[in-house]
Short mmCIF file of C-alpha atoms in Angstrom, two decimals:
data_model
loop_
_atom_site.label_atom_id
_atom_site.label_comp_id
_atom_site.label_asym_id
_atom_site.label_seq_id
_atom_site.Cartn_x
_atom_site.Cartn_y
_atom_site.Cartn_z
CA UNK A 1 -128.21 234.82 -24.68
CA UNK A 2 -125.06 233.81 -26.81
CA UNK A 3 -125.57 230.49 -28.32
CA UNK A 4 -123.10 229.26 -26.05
CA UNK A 5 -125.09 229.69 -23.55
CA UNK A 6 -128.18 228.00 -25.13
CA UNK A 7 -127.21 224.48 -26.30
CA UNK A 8 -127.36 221.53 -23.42
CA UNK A 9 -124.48 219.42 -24.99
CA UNK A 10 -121.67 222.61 -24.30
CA UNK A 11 -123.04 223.22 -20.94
CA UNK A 12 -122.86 219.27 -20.24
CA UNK A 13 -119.30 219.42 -21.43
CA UNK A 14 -118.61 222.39 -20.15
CA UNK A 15 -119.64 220.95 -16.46
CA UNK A 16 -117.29 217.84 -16.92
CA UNK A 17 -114.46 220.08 -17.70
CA UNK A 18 -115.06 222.18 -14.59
CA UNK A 19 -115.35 218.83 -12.74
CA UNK A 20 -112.18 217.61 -14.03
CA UNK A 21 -110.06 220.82 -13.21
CA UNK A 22 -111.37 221.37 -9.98
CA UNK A 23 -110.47 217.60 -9.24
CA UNK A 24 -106.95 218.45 -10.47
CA UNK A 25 -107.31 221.45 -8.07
CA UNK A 26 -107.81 219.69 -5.52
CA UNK A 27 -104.74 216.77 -6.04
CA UNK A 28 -102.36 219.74 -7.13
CA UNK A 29 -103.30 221.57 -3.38
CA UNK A 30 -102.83 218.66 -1.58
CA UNK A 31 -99.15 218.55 -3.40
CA UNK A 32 -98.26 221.78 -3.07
CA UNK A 33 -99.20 221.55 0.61
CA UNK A 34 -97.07 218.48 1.25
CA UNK A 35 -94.03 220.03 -0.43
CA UNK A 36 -94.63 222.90 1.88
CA UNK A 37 -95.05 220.79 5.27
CA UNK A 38 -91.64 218.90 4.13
CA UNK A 39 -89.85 222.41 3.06
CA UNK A 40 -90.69 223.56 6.92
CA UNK A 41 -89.87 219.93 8.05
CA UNK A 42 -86.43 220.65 6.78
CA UNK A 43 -85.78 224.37 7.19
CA UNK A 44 -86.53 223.16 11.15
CA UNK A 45 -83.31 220.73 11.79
CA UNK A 46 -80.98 223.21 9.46
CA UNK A 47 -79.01 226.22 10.08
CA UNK A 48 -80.25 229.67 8.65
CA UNK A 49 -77.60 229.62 5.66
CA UNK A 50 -78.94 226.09 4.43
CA UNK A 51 -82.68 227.25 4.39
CA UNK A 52 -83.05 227.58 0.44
CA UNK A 53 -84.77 230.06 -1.99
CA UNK A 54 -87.32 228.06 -3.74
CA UNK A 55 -90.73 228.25 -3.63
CA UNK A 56 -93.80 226.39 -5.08
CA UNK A 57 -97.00 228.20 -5.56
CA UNK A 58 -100.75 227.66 -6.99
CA UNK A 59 -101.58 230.57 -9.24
CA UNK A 60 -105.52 230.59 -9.94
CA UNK A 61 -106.80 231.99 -13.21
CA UNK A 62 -109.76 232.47 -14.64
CA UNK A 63 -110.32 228.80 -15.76
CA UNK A 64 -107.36 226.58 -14.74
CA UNK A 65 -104.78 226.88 -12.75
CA UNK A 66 -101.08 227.33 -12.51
CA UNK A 67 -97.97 225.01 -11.03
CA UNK A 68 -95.34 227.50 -10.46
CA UNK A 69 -92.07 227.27 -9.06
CA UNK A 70 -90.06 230.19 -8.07
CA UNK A 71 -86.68 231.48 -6.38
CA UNK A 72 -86.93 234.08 -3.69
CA UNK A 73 -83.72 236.46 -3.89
CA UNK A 74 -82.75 238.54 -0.58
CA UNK A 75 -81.57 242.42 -0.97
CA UNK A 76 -80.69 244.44 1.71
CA UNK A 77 -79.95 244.13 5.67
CA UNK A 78 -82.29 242.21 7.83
CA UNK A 79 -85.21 243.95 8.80
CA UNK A 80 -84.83 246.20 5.82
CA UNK A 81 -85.00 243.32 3.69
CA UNK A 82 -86.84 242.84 -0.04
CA UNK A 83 -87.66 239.51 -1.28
CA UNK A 84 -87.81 239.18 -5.08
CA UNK A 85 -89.56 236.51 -6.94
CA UNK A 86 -88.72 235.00 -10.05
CA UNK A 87 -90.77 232.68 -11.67
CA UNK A 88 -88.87 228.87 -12.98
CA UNK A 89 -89.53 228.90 -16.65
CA UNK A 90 -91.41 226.40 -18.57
CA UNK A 91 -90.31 223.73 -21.03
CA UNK A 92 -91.38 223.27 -24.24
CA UNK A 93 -93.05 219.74 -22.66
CA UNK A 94 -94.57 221.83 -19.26
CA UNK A 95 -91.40 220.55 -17.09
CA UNK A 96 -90.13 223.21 -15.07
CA UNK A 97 -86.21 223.88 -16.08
CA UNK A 98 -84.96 223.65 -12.39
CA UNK A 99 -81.73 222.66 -13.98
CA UNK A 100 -81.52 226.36 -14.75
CA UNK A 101 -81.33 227.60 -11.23
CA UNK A 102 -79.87 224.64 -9.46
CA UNK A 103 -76.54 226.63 -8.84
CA UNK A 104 -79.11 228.85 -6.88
CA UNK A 105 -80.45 226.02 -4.67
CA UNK A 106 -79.87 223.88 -1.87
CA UNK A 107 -79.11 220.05 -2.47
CA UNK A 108 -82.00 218.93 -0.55
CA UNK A 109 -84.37 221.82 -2.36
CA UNK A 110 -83.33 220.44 -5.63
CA UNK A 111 -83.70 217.05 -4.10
CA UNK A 112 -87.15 217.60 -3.02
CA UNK A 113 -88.34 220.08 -6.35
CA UNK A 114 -87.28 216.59 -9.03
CA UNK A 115 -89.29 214.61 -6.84
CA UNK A 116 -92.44 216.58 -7.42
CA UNK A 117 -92.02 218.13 -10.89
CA UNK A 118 -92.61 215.00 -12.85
CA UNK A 119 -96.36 214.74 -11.00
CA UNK A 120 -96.69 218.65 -11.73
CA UNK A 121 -95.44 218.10 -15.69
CA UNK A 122 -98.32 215.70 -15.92
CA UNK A 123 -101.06 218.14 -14.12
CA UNK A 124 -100.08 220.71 -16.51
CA UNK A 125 -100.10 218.55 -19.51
CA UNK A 126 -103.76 217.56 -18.59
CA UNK A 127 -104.59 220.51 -17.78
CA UNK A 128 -103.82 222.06 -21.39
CA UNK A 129 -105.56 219.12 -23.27
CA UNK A 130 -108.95 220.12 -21.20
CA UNK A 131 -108.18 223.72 -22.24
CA UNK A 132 -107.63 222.98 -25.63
CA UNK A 133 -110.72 220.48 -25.71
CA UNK A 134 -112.89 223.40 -24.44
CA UNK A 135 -112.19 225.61 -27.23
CA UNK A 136 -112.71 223.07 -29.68
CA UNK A 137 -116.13 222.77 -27.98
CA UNK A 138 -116.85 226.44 -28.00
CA UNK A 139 -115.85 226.58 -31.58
CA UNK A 140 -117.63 223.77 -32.51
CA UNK A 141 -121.27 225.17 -30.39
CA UNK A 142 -120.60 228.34 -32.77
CA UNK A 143 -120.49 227.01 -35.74
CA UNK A 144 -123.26 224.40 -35.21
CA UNK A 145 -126.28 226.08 -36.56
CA UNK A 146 -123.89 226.52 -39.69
CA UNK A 147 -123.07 223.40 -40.19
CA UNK A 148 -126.62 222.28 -40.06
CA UNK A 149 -127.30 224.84 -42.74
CA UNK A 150 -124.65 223.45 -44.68
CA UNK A 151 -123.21 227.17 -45.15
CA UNK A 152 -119.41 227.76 -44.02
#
């Protein structure tokens, strides 16, 4: 057993982290799902040439999760068609740079994607402040016994 694994107070913490992220989990689905229900909303009452390219998706990993925005890109004759995804990049502050593909997008995509990203920017803002507080944890647990020792 790693010492990790061993010491109560990083398995308590360790539990309230998982807590936390899976209640962000949980907020970011019901999000996602809403922009969905209001993308289909609108794709319904529009012609086929004004149903838009972008996409919002949930990417699990190992610990956290991802907010992900992406534009679909059409190649080839119906039936024979490919759909390419490309991921929205990232800001430097976790904002997605829609601004980057609005000449790809629809008004009321656009419309609809600034309405959610500031709630999004937040989730992943949180979301790497519990990742970083983790690995201060972990590194802290490690070094514990040292530091008790007082040898560095």
């Amino acid at each position: 057993m790693s010492i990790l694994e061993q010491d109560p107070w990083y398995q308590a913490f360790r539990e309230l982290i998982a807590a936390e992220i899976s209640t962000l989990r949980e907020q970011t689905r019901h999000q996602v799902n809403q922009f969905w229900q209001q993308h289909h909303e609108i794709r319904a009452t529009r012609p086929y040439n004004e149903w838009g390219c972008l996409g919002l998706r949930l990417r699990e990993r190992s610990v956290v999760f991802g907010i992900e925005w992406y534009v679909n890109s059409y190649y080839g004759p119906r039936g024979k068609r490919v759909v390419l995804s490309k991921a929205v990049t990232l800001a430097v502050d976790r904002s997605a740079k829609l601004s980057a593909v609005a000449h790809k997008l629809k008004g009321w995509e656009l419309e609809l994607a600034q309405t959610l990203e500031p709630q999004f920017t937040i989730v992943r803002r949180q979301l790497d402040e519990l990742v970083k507080m983790n690995h201060r944890a972990q590194v802290y647990t490690q070094r514990k016994p040292k530091l008790q020792n007082n040898v560095l």
